[in-house]
Short mmCIF file of N, CA and C in Angstrom, two decimals:
data_model
loop_
_atom_site.label_atom_id
_atom_site.label_comp_id
_atom_site.label_asym_id
_atom_site.label_seq_id
_atom_site.Cartn_x
_atom_site.Cartn_y
_atom_site.Cartn_z
N MET A 80 0.85 -1.18 0.00
CA MET A 80 0.00 0.00 0.00
C MET A 80 0.89 1.24 0.00
N THR A 81 0.58 2.19 -0.85
CA THR A 81 1.32 3.43 -0.85
C THR A 81 0.73 4.36 0.19
N SER A 82 1.46 5.41 0.54
CA SER A 82 1.01 6.32 1.59
C SER A 82 -0.24 7.10 1.20
N THR A 83 -0.60 7.12 -0.09
CA THR A 83 -1.77 7.87 -0.50
C THR A 83 -3.03 7.00 -0.55
N GLU A 84 -2.88 5.68 -0.50
CA GLU A 84 -4.04 4.80 -0.55
C GLU A 84 -4.70 4.71 0.82
N THR A 85 -6.01 4.94 0.84
CA THR A 85 -6.76 4.82 2.08
C THR A 85 -7.05 3.34 2.32
N PRO A 86 -6.79 2.83 3.52
CA PRO A 86 -7.06 1.42 3.80
C PRO A 86 -8.55 1.09 3.60
N ASP A 87 -8.81 -0.12 3.14
CA ASP A 87 -10.19 -0.58 2.96
C ASP A 87 -10.93 -0.59 4.28
N GLY A 88 -12.21 -0.25 4.21
CA GLY A 88 -13.08 -0.37 5.37
C GLY A 88 -13.12 0.82 6.30
N LEU A 89 -12.35 1.86 6.02
CA LEU A 89 -12.39 3.03 6.90
C LEU A 89 -13.69 3.80 6.66
N GLU A 90 -14.28 4.24 7.74
CA GLU A 90 -15.48 5.07 7.70
C GLU A 90 -15.05 6.54 7.60
N PRO A 91 -15.99 7.48 7.48
CA PRO A 91 -15.62 8.89 7.30
C PRO A 91 -14.67 9.45 8.37
N ALA A 92 -14.90 9.14 9.63
CA ALA A 92 -14.03 9.69 10.69
C ALA A 92 -12.60 9.17 10.56
N GLY A 93 -12.46 7.88 10.29
CA GLY A 93 -11.13 7.30 10.11
C GLY A 93 -10.45 7.80 8.86
N ARG A 94 -11.21 7.92 7.77
CA ARG A 94 -10.65 8.46 6.53
C ARG A 94 -10.18 9.90 6.72
N ALA A 95 -10.95 10.67 7.47
CA ALA A 95 -10.57 12.07 7.71
C ALA A 95 -9.24 12.15 8.46
N LEU A 96 -9.07 11.30 9.46
CA LEU A 96 -7.82 11.28 10.21
C LEU A 96 -6.68 10.84 9.30
N TRP A 97 -6.89 9.77 8.56
CA TRP A 97 -5.88 9.26 7.62
C TRP A 97 -5.43 10.35 6.66
N ASP A 98 -6.41 11.00 6.02
CA ASP A 98 -6.10 12.03 5.03
C ASP A 98 -5.42 13.24 5.66
N ALA A 99 -5.89 13.65 6.83
CA ALA A 99 -5.31 14.83 7.49
C ALA A 99 -3.85 14.60 7.85
N VAL A 100 -3.54 13.44 8.39
CA VAL A 100 -2.15 13.17 8.79
C VAL A 100 -1.26 13.06 7.56
N LEU A 101 -1.71 12.31 6.56
CA LEU A 101 -0.85 12.10 5.39
C LEU A 101 -0.73 13.34 4.51
N SER A 102 -1.64 14.30 4.67
CA SER A 102 -1.48 15.54 3.92
C SER A 102 -0.41 16.43 4.55
N GLU A 103 -0.07 16.17 5.79
CA GLU A 103 0.92 16.99 6.51
C GLU A 103 2.26 16.30 6.73
N TYR A 104 2.25 14.97 6.81
CA TYR A 104 3.46 14.25 7.21
C TYR A 104 3.79 13.11 6.25
N GLU A 105 5.07 12.86 6.10
CA GLU A 105 5.54 11.66 5.41
C GLU A 105 5.77 10.61 6.47
N LEU A 106 5.19 9.44 6.28
CA LEU A 106 5.30 8.38 7.27
C LEU A 106 6.01 7.17 6.69
N ALA A 107 6.79 6.53 7.54
CA ALA A 107 7.40 5.25 7.17
C ALA A 107 6.32 4.18 7.21
N GLU A 108 6.62 3.02 6.66
CA GLU A 108 5.64 1.93 6.59
C GLU A 108 5.10 1.56 7.96
N HIS A 109 5.96 1.44 8.96
CA HIS A 109 5.48 1.07 10.30
C HIS A 109 4.60 2.18 10.90
N GLU A 110 4.87 3.42 10.54
CA GLU A 110 4.03 4.52 11.03
C GLU A 110 2.67 4.52 10.34
N ARG A 111 2.65 4.14 9.06
CA ARG A 111 1.36 4.03 8.37
C ARG A 111 0.50 2.95 9.00
N ALA A 112 1.13 1.86 9.45
CA ALA A 112 0.38 0.81 10.14
C ALA A 112 -0.22 1.34 11.44
N GLN A 113 0.54 2.14 12.17
CA GLN A 113 0.01 2.75 13.40
C GLN A 113 -1.11 3.73 13.08
N LEU A 114 -0.94 4.50 12.02
CA LEU A 114 -1.97 5.44 11.62
C LEU A 114 -3.24 4.71 11.22
N GLU A 115 -3.11 3.59 10.54
CA GLU A 115 -4.30 2.81 10.17
C GLU A 115 -5.06 2.36 11.42
N GLU A 116 -4.33 1.87 12.41
CA GLU A 116 -4.98 1.46 13.66
C GLU A 116 -5.66 2.66 14.33
N ALA A 117 -4.99 3.79 14.32
CA ALA A 117 -5.59 5.01 14.91
C ALA A 117 -6.86 5.40 14.15
N ALA A 118 -6.83 5.28 12.85
CA ALA A 118 -8.01 5.62 12.05
C ALA A 118 -9.17 4.67 12.34
N ARG A 119 -8.87 3.39 12.52
CA ARG A 119 -9.92 2.42 12.85
C ARG A 119 -10.49 2.70 14.25
N ILE A 120 -9.64 3.08 15.17
CA ILE A 120 -10.12 3.45 16.50
C ILE A 120 -10.99 4.70 16.41
N ARG A 121 -10.60 5.63 15.57
CA ARG A 121 -11.38 6.85 15.37
C ARG A 121 -12.79 6.51 14.86
N ASP A 122 -12.87 5.52 13.97
CA ASP A 122 -14.18 5.06 13.49
C ASP A 122 -14.99 4.41 14.62
N THR A 123 -14.32 3.64 15.46
CA THR A 123 -15.00 3.01 16.59
C THR A 123 -15.56 4.06 17.53
N ILE A 124 -14.79 5.09 17.80
CA ILE A 124 -15.26 6.18 18.66
C ILE A 124 -16.49 6.84 18.05
N ALA A 125 -16.46 7.09 16.76
CA ALA A 125 -17.61 7.72 16.09
C ALA A 125 -18.85 6.83 16.19
N ALA A 126 -18.68 5.52 16.01
CA ALA A 126 -19.81 4.59 16.10
C ALA A 126 -20.36 4.55 17.53
N LEU A 127 -19.47 4.54 18.51
CA LEU A 127 -19.91 4.54 19.91
C LEU A 127 -20.65 5.82 20.25
N ARG A 128 -20.16 6.93 19.75
CA ARG A 128 -20.85 8.21 20.00
C ARG A 128 -22.24 8.22 19.37
N GLN A 129 -22.35 7.64 18.19
CA GLN A 129 -23.67 7.57 17.55
C GLN A 129 -24.61 6.70 18.37
N ARG A 130 -24.12 5.58 18.88
CA ARG A 130 -24.93 4.70 19.71
C ARG A 130 -25.38 5.44 20.96
N LEU A 131 -24.46 6.18 21.57
CA LEU A 131 -24.78 6.96 22.77
C LEU A 131 -25.82 8.03 22.44
N HIS A 132 -25.69 8.67 21.31
CA HIS A 132 -26.67 9.67 20.88
C HIS A 132 -28.04 9.03 20.70
N ASP A 133 -28.08 7.86 20.07
CA ASP A 133 -29.34 7.16 19.80
C ASP A 133 -30.00 6.65 21.08
N ASP A 134 -29.20 6.11 22.01
CA ASP A 134 -29.73 5.46 23.21
C ASP A 134 -29.90 6.40 24.39
N GLY A 135 -29.12 7.48 24.43
CA GLY A 135 -29.09 8.35 25.60
C GLY A 135 -28.01 7.90 26.58
N HIS A 136 -27.71 8.76 27.53
CA HIS A 136 -26.62 8.48 28.48
C HIS A 136 -27.00 7.45 29.54
N MET A 137 -28.27 7.33 29.81
CA MET A 137 -28.73 6.40 30.84
C MET A 137 -29.59 5.32 30.21
N LEU A 138 -29.44 4.08 30.70
CA LEU A 138 -30.20 2.95 30.18
C LEU A 138 -30.95 2.26 31.31
N PRO A 139 -32.16 1.81 31.03
CA PRO A 139 -32.87 1.03 32.06
C PRO A 139 -32.24 -0.35 32.19
N SER A 140 -32.24 -0.89 33.38
CA SER A 140 -31.75 -2.24 33.61
C SER A 140 -32.60 -2.88 34.70
N SER A 141 -32.38 -4.15 34.94
CA SER A 141 -33.16 -4.85 35.97
C SER A 141 -32.88 -4.30 37.36
N GLN A 142 -31.76 -3.62 37.52
CA GLN A 142 -31.41 -3.03 38.82
C GLN A 142 -31.61 -1.53 38.86
N GLY A 143 -32.34 -1.01 37.89
CA GLY A 143 -32.58 0.43 37.82
C GLY A 143 -31.84 1.05 36.66
N THR A 144 -31.81 2.36 36.62
CA THR A 144 -31.15 3.08 35.54
C THR A 144 -29.63 3.03 35.75
N ARG A 145 -28.91 2.84 34.65
CA ARG A 145 -27.45 2.79 34.73
C ARG A 145 -26.84 3.60 33.60
N LEU A 146 -25.58 3.96 33.78
CA LEU A 146 -24.84 4.71 32.78
C LEU A 146 -24.59 3.83 31.56
N HIS A 147 -24.74 4.40 30.39
CA HIS A 147 -24.53 3.66 29.15
C HIS A 147 -23.08 3.15 29.10
N PRO A 148 -22.87 1.88 28.80
CA PRO A 148 -21.50 1.34 28.76
C PRO A 148 -20.64 1.96 27.66
N ALA A 149 -21.25 2.59 26.66
CA ALA A 149 -20.47 3.22 25.60
C ALA A 149 -19.64 4.38 26.14
N ILE A 150 -20.09 4.99 27.24
CA ILE A 150 -19.33 6.11 27.81
C ILE A 150 -17.95 5.65 28.26
N ALA A 151 -17.90 4.53 28.97
CA ALA A 151 -16.60 4.01 29.41
C ALA A 151 -15.78 3.52 28.22
N GLU A 152 -16.42 2.90 27.26
CA GLU A 152 -15.68 2.39 26.10
C GLU A 152 -15.12 3.52 25.26
N ILE A 153 -15.85 4.61 25.12
CA ILE A 153 -15.32 5.77 24.41
C ILE A 153 -14.05 6.26 25.09
N ARG A 154 -14.08 6.32 26.40
CA ARG A 154 -12.91 6.76 27.16
C ARG A 154 -11.72 5.83 26.90
N HIS A 155 -11.95 4.52 26.91
CA HIS A 155 -10.87 3.56 26.64
C HIS A 155 -10.33 3.71 25.23
N GLN A 156 -11.23 3.88 24.27
CA GLN A 156 -10.80 4.05 22.89
C GLN A 156 -10.02 5.35 22.70
N GLN A 157 -10.44 6.41 23.39
CA GLN A 157 -9.73 7.69 23.31
C GLN A 157 -8.30 7.54 23.84
N LEU A 158 -8.14 6.79 24.91
CA LEU A 158 -6.80 6.57 25.45
C LEU A 158 -5.93 5.81 24.46
N ALA A 159 -6.50 4.78 23.83
CA ALA A 159 -5.74 4.03 22.84
C ALA A 159 -5.38 4.92 21.66
N LEU A 160 -6.32 5.74 21.22
CA LEU A 160 -6.06 6.66 20.12
C LEU A 160 -4.98 7.66 20.49
N ALA A 161 -5.07 8.21 21.68
CA ALA A 161 -4.07 9.18 22.12
C ALA A 161 -2.68 8.55 22.15
N ARG A 162 -2.59 7.33 22.60
CA ARG A 162 -1.28 6.66 22.66
C ARG A 162 -0.72 6.42 21.26
N LEU A 163 -1.57 5.98 20.35
CA LEU A 163 -1.09 5.77 18.98
C LEU A 163 -0.65 7.08 18.35
N LEU A 164 -1.44 8.13 18.51
CA LEU A 164 -1.08 9.42 17.93
C LEU A 164 0.18 9.99 18.59
N ALA A 165 0.36 9.73 19.88
CA ALA A 165 1.57 10.20 20.55
C ALA A 165 2.81 9.51 19.99
N THR A 166 2.69 8.23 19.63
CA THR A 166 3.85 7.55 19.05
C THR A 166 4.20 8.12 17.69
N LEU A 167 3.20 8.69 17.01
CA LEU A 167 3.44 9.34 15.72
C LEU A 167 3.79 10.81 15.87
N ASN A 168 3.59 11.35 17.07
CA ASN A 168 3.83 12.77 17.35
C ASN A 168 3.03 13.68 16.44
N VAL A 169 1.75 13.34 16.26
CA VAL A 169 0.85 14.21 15.50
C VAL A 169 -0.27 14.66 16.43
N PRO A 170 -0.84 15.84 16.19
CA PRO A 170 -1.93 16.32 17.03
C PRO A 170 -3.16 15.42 16.92
N ALA A 171 -3.88 15.27 18.02
CA ALA A 171 -5.12 14.50 18.02
C ALA A 171 -6.23 15.32 17.38
N PRO A 172 -7.25 14.65 16.82
CA PRO A 172 -8.39 15.39 16.28
C PRO A 172 -9.09 16.17 17.38
N GLU A 173 -9.45 17.41 17.10
CA GLU A 173 -10.09 18.27 18.11
C GLU A 173 -11.36 17.66 18.66
N GLU A 174 -12.14 16.98 17.82
CA GLU A 174 -13.41 16.44 18.27
C GLU A 174 -13.24 15.31 19.28
N ASP A 175 -12.04 14.76 19.41
CA ASP A 175 -11.80 13.70 20.39
C ASP A 175 -11.42 14.25 21.76
N GLU A 176 -11.28 15.56 21.87
CA GLU A 176 -11.01 16.22 23.15
C GLU A 176 -9.84 15.57 23.90
N LEU A 177 -8.78 15.31 23.17
CA LEU A 177 -7.59 14.72 23.75
C LEU A 177 -6.54 15.82 23.94
N PRO A 178 -5.65 15.64 24.90
CA PRO A 178 -4.58 16.62 25.04
C PRO A 178 -3.74 16.67 23.77
N ALA A 179 -3.34 17.84 23.37
CA ALA A 179 -2.52 17.99 22.17
C ALA A 179 -1.14 17.40 22.39
N SER A 180 -0.60 16.78 21.35
CA SER A 180 0.77 16.29 21.44
C SER A 180 1.71 17.47 21.26
N ARG A 181 2.97 17.24 21.46
CA ARG A 181 3.95 18.32 21.33
C ARG A 181 4.10 18.78 19.89
N GLY A 182 3.61 17.98 18.94
CA GLY A 182 3.67 18.37 17.54
C GLY A 182 5.04 18.22 16.91
N VAL A 183 5.96 17.60 17.60
CA VAL A 183 7.31 17.41 17.06
C VAL A 183 7.34 16.07 16.33
N ARG A 184 7.73 16.09 15.10
CA ARG A 184 7.71 14.87 14.30
C ARG A 184 9.02 14.11 14.37
N GLY A 185 10.03 14.68 14.94
CA GLY A 185 11.29 13.95 14.99
C GLY A 185 11.94 13.85 13.63
N PHE A 186 12.47 12.69 13.29
CA PHE A 186 13.26 12.50 12.09
C PHE A 186 12.48 12.72 10.81
N TYR A 187 11.23 12.30 10.73
CA TYR A 187 10.50 12.34 9.47
C TYR A 187 10.02 13.73 9.09
N GLY A 188 9.52 14.49 10.04
CA GLY A 188 9.11 15.87 9.78
C GLY A 188 7.96 16.02 8.82
N LYS A 189 7.58 17.28 8.57
CA LYS A 189 6.49 17.60 7.66
C LYS A 189 6.91 17.33 6.22
N LYS A 190 5.90 17.12 5.38
CA LYS A 190 6.17 16.92 3.96
C LYS A 190 6.77 18.17 3.36
N THR A 191 7.63 17.96 2.42
CA THR A 191 8.19 19.09 1.66
C THR A 191 7.70 18.98 0.24
N THR A 192 7.48 20.10 -0.39
CA THR A 192 7.05 20.08 -1.78
C THR A 192 8.25 19.76 -2.65
N ARG A 193 8.00 18.98 -3.64
CA ARG A 193 9.11 18.55 -4.51
C ARG A 193 8.98 19.15 -5.86
#
């Protein structure tokens, strides 16, 4: 796969992350693999948020009303996403409300026009 090919199966949120990062940075093959995982996690977060929107924050249960389990899962997915993006040293998507990375790309740096 070349750096410009979007991996199969990515939804809009994951594709947006993929495209945004690759429009700014040149990535090595192992970094593209990390970016693909981050994009898939980004899609999972979007799907969980949609489920939360559809169901509401509280759910009825046999023991009374309880917090929707998607809330905790979103938090877990955000942590995984933040860790992957931190290894790439790229800023997290604003809509994920994650702390910004230092923005330092290290050896690879931003793309240069050729």
